[in-house]
Structures are given as C-alpha cells and as structure tokens.
PDB file of C-alpha atoms and ligand atoms in Angstrom:
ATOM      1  CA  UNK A1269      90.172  34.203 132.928  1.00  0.00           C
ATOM      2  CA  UNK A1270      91.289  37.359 134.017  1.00  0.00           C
ATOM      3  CA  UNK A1271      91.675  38.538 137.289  1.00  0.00           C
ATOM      4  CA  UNK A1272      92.938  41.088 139.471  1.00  0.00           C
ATOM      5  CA  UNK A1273      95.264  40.468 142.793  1.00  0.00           C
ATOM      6  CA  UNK A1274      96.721  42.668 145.643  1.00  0.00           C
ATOM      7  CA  UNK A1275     100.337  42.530 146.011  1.00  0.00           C
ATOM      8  CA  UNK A1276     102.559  43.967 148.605  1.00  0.00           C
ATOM      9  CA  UNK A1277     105.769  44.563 148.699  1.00  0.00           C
ATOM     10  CA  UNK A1278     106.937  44.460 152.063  1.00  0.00           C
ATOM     11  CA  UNK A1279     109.040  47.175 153.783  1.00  0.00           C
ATOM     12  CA  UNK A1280     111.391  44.237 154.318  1.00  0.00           C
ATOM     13  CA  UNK A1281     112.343  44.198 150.559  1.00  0.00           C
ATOM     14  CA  UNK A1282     111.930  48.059 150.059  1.00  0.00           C
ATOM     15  CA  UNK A1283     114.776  48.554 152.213  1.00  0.00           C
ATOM     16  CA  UNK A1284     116.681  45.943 150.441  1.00  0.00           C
ATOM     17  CA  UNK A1285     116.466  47.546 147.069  1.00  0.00           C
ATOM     18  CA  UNK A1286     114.668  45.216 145.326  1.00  0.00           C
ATOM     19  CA  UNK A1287     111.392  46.769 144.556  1.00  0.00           C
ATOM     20  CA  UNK A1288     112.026  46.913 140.835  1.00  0.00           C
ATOM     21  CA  UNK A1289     113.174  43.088 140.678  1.00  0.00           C
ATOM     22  CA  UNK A1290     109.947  42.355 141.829  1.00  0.00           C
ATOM     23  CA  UNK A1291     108.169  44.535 139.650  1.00  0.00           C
ATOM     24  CA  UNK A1292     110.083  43.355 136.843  1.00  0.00           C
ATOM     25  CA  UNK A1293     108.918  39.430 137.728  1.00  0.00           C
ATOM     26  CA  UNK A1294     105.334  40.684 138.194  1.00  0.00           C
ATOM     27  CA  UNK A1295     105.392  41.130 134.383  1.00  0.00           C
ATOM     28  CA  UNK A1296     107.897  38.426 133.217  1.00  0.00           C
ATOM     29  CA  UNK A1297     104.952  36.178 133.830  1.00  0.00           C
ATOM     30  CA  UNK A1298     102.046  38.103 132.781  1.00  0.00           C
ATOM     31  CA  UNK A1299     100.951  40.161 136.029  1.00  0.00           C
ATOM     32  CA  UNK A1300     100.247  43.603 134.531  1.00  0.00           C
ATOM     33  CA  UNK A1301     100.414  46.548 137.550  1.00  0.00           C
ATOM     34  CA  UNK A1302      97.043  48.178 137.132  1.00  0.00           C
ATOM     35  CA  UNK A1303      97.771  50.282 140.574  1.00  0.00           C
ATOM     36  CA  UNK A1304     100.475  51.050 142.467  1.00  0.00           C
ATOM     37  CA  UNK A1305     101.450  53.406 145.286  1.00  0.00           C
ATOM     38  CA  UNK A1306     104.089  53.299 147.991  1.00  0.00           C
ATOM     39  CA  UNK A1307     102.599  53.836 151.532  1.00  0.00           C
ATOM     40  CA  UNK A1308     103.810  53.505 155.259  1.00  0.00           C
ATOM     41  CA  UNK A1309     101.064  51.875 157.161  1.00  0.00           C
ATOM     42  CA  UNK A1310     100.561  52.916 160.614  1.00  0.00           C
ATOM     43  CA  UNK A1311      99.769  50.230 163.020  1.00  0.00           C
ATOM     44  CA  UNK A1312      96.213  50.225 162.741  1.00  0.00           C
ATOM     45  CA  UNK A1313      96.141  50.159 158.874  1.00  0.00           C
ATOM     46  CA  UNK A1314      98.453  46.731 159.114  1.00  0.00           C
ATOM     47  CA  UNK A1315      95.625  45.392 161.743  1.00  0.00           C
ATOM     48  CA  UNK A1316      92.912  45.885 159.597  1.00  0.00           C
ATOM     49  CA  UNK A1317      94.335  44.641 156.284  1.00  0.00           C
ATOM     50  CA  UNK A1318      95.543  41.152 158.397  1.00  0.00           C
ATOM     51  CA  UNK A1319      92.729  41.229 160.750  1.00  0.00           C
ATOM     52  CA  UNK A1320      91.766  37.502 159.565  1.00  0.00           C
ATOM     53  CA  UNK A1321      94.728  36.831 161.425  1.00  0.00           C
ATOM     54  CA  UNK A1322      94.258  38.207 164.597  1.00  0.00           C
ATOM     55  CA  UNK A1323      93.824  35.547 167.256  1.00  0.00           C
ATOM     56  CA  UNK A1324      97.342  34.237 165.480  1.00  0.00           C
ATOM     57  CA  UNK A1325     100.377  34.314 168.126  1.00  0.00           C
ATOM     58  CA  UNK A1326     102.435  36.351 165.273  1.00  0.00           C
ATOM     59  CA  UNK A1327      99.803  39.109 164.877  1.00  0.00           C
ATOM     60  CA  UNK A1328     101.042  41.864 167.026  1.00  0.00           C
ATOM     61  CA  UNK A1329     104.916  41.636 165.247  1.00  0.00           C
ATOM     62  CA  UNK A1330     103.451  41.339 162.080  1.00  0.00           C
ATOM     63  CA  UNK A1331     101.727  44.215 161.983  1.00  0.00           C
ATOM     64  CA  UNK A1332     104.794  45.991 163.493  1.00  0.00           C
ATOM     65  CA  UNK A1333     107.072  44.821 160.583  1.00  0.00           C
ATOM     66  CA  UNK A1334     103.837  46.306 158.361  1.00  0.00           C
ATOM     67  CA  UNK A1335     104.246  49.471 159.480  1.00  0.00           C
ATOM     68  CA  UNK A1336     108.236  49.657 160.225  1.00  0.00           C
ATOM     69  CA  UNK A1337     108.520  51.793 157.213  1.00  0.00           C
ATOM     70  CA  UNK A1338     107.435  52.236 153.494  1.00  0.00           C
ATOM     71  CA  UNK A1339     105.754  49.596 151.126  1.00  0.00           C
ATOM     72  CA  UNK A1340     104.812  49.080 147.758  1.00  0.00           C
ATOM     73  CA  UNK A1341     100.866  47.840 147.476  1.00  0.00           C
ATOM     74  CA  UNK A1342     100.515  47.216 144.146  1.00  0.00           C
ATOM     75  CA  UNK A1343      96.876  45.645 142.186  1.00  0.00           C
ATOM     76  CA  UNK A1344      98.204  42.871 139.503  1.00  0.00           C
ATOM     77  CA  UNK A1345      95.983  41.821 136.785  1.00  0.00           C
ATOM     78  CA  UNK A1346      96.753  38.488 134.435  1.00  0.00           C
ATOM     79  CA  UNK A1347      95.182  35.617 133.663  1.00  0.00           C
ATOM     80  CA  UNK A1348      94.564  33.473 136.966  1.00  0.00           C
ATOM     81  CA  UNK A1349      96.729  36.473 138.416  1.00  0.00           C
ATOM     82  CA  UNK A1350      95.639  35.416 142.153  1.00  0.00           C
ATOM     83  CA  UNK A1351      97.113  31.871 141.500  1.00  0.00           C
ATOM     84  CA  UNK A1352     100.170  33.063 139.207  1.00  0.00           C
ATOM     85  CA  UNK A1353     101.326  35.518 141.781  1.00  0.00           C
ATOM     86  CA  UNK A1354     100.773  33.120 144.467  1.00  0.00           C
ATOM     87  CA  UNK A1355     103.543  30.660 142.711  1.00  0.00           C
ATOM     88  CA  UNK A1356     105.683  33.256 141.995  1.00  0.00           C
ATOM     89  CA  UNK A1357     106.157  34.162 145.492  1.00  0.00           C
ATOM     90  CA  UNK A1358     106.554  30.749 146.649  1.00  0.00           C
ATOM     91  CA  UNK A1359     106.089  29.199 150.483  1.00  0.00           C
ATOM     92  CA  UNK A1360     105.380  31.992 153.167  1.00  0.00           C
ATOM     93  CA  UNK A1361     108.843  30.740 154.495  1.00  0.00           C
ATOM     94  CA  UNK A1362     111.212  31.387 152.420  1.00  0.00           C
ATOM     95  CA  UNK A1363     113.174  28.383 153.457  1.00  0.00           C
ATOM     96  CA  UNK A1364     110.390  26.223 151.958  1.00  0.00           C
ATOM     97  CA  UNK A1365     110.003  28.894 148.392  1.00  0.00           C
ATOM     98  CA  UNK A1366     111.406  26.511 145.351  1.00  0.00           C
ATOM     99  CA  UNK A1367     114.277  28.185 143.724  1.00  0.00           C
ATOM    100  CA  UNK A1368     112.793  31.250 140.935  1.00  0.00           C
ATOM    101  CA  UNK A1369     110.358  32.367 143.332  1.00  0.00           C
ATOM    102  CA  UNK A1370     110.670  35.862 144.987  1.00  0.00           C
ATOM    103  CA  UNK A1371     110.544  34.875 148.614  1.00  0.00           C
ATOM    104  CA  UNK A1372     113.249  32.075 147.699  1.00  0.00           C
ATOM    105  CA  UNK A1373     115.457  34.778 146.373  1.00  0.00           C
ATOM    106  CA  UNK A1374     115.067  38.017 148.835  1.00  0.00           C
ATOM    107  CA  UNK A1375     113.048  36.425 151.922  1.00  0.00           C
ATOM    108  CA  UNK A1376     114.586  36.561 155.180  1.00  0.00           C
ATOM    109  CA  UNK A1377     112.403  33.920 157.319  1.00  0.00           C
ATOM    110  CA  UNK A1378     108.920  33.225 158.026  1.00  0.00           C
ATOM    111  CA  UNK A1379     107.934  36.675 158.902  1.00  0.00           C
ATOM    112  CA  UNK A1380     110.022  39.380 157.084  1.00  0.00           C
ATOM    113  CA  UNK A1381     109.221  37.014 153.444  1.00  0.00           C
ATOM    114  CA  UNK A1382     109.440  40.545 150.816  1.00  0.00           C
ATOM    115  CA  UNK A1383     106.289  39.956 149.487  1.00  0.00           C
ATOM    116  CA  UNK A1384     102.190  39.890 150.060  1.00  0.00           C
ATOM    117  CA  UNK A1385      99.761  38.257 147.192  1.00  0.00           C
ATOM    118  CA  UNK A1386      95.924  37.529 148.321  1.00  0.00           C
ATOM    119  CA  UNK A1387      94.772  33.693 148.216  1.00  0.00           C
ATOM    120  CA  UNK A1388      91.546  33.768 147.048  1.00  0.00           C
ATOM    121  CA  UNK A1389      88.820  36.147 145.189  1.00  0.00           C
ATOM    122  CA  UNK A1390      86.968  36.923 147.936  1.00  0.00           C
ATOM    123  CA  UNK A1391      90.188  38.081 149.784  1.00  0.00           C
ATOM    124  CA  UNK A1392      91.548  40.070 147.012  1.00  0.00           C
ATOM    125  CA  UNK A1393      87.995  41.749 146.507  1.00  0.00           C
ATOM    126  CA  UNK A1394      88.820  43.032 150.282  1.00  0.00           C
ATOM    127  CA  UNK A1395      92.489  44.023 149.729  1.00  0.00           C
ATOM    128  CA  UNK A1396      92.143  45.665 146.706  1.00  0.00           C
ATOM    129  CA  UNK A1397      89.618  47.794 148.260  1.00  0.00           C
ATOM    130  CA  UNK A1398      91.628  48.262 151.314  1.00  0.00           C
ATOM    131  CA  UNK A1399      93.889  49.958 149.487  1.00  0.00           C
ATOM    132  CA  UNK A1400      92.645  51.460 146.199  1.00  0.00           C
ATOM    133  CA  UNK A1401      89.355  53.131 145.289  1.00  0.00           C
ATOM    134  CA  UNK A1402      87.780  52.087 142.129  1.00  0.00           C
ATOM    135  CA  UNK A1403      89.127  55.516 139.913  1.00  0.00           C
ATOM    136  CA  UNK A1404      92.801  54.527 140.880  1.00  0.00           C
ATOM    137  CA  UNK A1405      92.700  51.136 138.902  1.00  0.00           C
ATOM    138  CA  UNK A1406      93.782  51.205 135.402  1.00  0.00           C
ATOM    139  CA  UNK A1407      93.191  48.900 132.213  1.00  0.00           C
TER     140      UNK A1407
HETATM  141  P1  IDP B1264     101.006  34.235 153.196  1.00  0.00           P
HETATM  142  O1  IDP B1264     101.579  35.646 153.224  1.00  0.00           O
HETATM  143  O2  IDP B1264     101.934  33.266 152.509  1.00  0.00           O
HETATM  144  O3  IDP B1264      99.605  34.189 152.661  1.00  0.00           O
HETATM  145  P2  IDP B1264      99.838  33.907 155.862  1.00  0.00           P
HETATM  146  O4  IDP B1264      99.699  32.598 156.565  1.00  0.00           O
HETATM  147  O5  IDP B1264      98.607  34.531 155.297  1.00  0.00           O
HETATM  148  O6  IDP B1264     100.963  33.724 154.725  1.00  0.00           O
HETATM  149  O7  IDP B1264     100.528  34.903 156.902  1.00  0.00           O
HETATM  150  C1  IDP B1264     100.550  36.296 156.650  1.00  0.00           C
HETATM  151  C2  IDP B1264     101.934  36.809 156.973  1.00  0.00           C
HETATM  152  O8  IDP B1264     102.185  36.636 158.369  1.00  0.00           O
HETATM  153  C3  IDP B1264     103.089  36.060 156.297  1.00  0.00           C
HETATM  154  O9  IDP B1264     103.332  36.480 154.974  1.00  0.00           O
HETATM  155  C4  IDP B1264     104.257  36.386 157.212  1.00  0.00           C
HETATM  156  O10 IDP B1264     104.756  37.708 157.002  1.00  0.00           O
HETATM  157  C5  IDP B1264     103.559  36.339 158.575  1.00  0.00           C
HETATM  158  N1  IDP B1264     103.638  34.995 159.186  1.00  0.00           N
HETATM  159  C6  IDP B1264     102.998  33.868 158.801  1.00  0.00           C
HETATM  160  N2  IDP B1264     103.286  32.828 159.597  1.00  0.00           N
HETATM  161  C7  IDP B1264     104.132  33.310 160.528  1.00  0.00           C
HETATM  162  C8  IDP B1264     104.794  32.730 161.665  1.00  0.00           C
HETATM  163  O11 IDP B1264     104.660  31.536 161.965  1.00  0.00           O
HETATM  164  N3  IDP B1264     105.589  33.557 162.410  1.00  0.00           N
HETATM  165  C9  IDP B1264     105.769  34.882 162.097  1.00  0.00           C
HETATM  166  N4  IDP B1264     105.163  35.470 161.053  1.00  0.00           N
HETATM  167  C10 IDP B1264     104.361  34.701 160.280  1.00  0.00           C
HETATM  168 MG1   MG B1265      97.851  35.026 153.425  1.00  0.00          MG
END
C-alpha cells in the first residue's frame, strides 16, 4: 500500500556533504520525494516536532543539534514507505545500523545519527504536517 513518510536529514549530515547520497538511496529503494525543503529550525521548532520526547534526559541537546544549522525535511512516498525508510536508516545508533543502511554509513553516535524517518502513521500524519501544508506535496 502506499504511503507517505517524513524524513529528515539532519544538519549533522548536511554539513558532511552527503545530502544527495541520501537522496539518491531514498529512491534506490522506491521512496519517491514528494516534498522537500531545506530549513534551519530554531529551538522551539525542534521542541515541538520531538515533543513526544520531552521528559527524555537527551531532549534539551537534541533539540540543540536540531537547530545547530540547516536541514533537509523531506515527505517520501513508496509502498510501506514508513517501514522501508525505517530499514534503510537502520538502528538510531549507528553502532548498532547493519552495514547498507544510512546511519551505518554517515552516523556519528547515538545522537548526531544523519537521518530522521517517522515510526508509525499516526506520527507521520503529525510530521508531515509539521512541516508541509497540503499544496506543497506532490504526486
Ligand atoms: P529514532 O530517530 O531512531 O526514531 P528516537 O528514539 O525516536 O530514535 O530518538 C529521536 C532522536 O533522539 C534520535 O534519532 C537521536 O538523534 C536522539 N537520541 C535518541 N536516543 C538518544 C540517546 O540515548 N542519547 C542522545 N540522543 C538520543
Ligand atoms: Mg523516533
């Protein structure tokens, strides 16, 4: 079935060049950018996009690193594209990611991990929203 999923990437891998290797792996497997911007999020634009986790120790530095400079929010759509995407990323720490996923190959640790994918519909309902209003989203 086809779906839609909000993707990030991360101002970690923006500054490492390596926005277009993602994008490129995005639609090796299927994921078809339907949106896309690049965006630097000010503090309390990272809170309210992660505010699920806010009683979470790591809150307050991840929502630093989300607005430490520009990212790429991109909306992917594929079939079972919020699954798909979720495998190609691989583990939130990158030492964990199997080898072919995008956290495996430009992750740094368990925070600064290049990329963002939402886990379920509900959440990427949200996120998309968050981010992109209904005439920005193409077929
Ligand atoms: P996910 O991005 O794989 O879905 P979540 O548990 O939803 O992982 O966490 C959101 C983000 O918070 C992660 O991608 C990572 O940047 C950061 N994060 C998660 N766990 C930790 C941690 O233990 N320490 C520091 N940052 C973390
Ligand atoms: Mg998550």
């Amino acid at each position: 079935m086809s779906e839609r999923t909000l993707a990030i990437i991360k101002p970690d891998a923006v500054k490492k060049h390596v926005i277009g290797d993602i994008i490129h792996r995005y639609e090796q497997v299927g994921l078809k950018p339907v949106a896309m911007k690049m965006l630097s999020m000010s503090k309390s634009v990272a809170e309210g996009f992660y505010a699920v986790h806010k009683a979470r120790p790591f809150f307050g530095s991840l929502c630093d690193f989300m607005s430490s400079g520009p990212a790429v929010v991109l909306v992917l759509q594929g079939d079972n594209a919020i699954k798909k995407n979720r495998e190609l990323m691989g583990a939130t720490d990158p030492a964990k990611a199997d080898a072919g996923t995008i956290r495996n190959a430009h992750g740094t640790n368990i925070e600064f991990n290049a990329v963002h994918g939402s886990d379920s519909p509900e959440t990427a309902q949200f996120e998309i929203g968050y981010f992109f209003p209904g005439m920005e989203i193409f077929n």
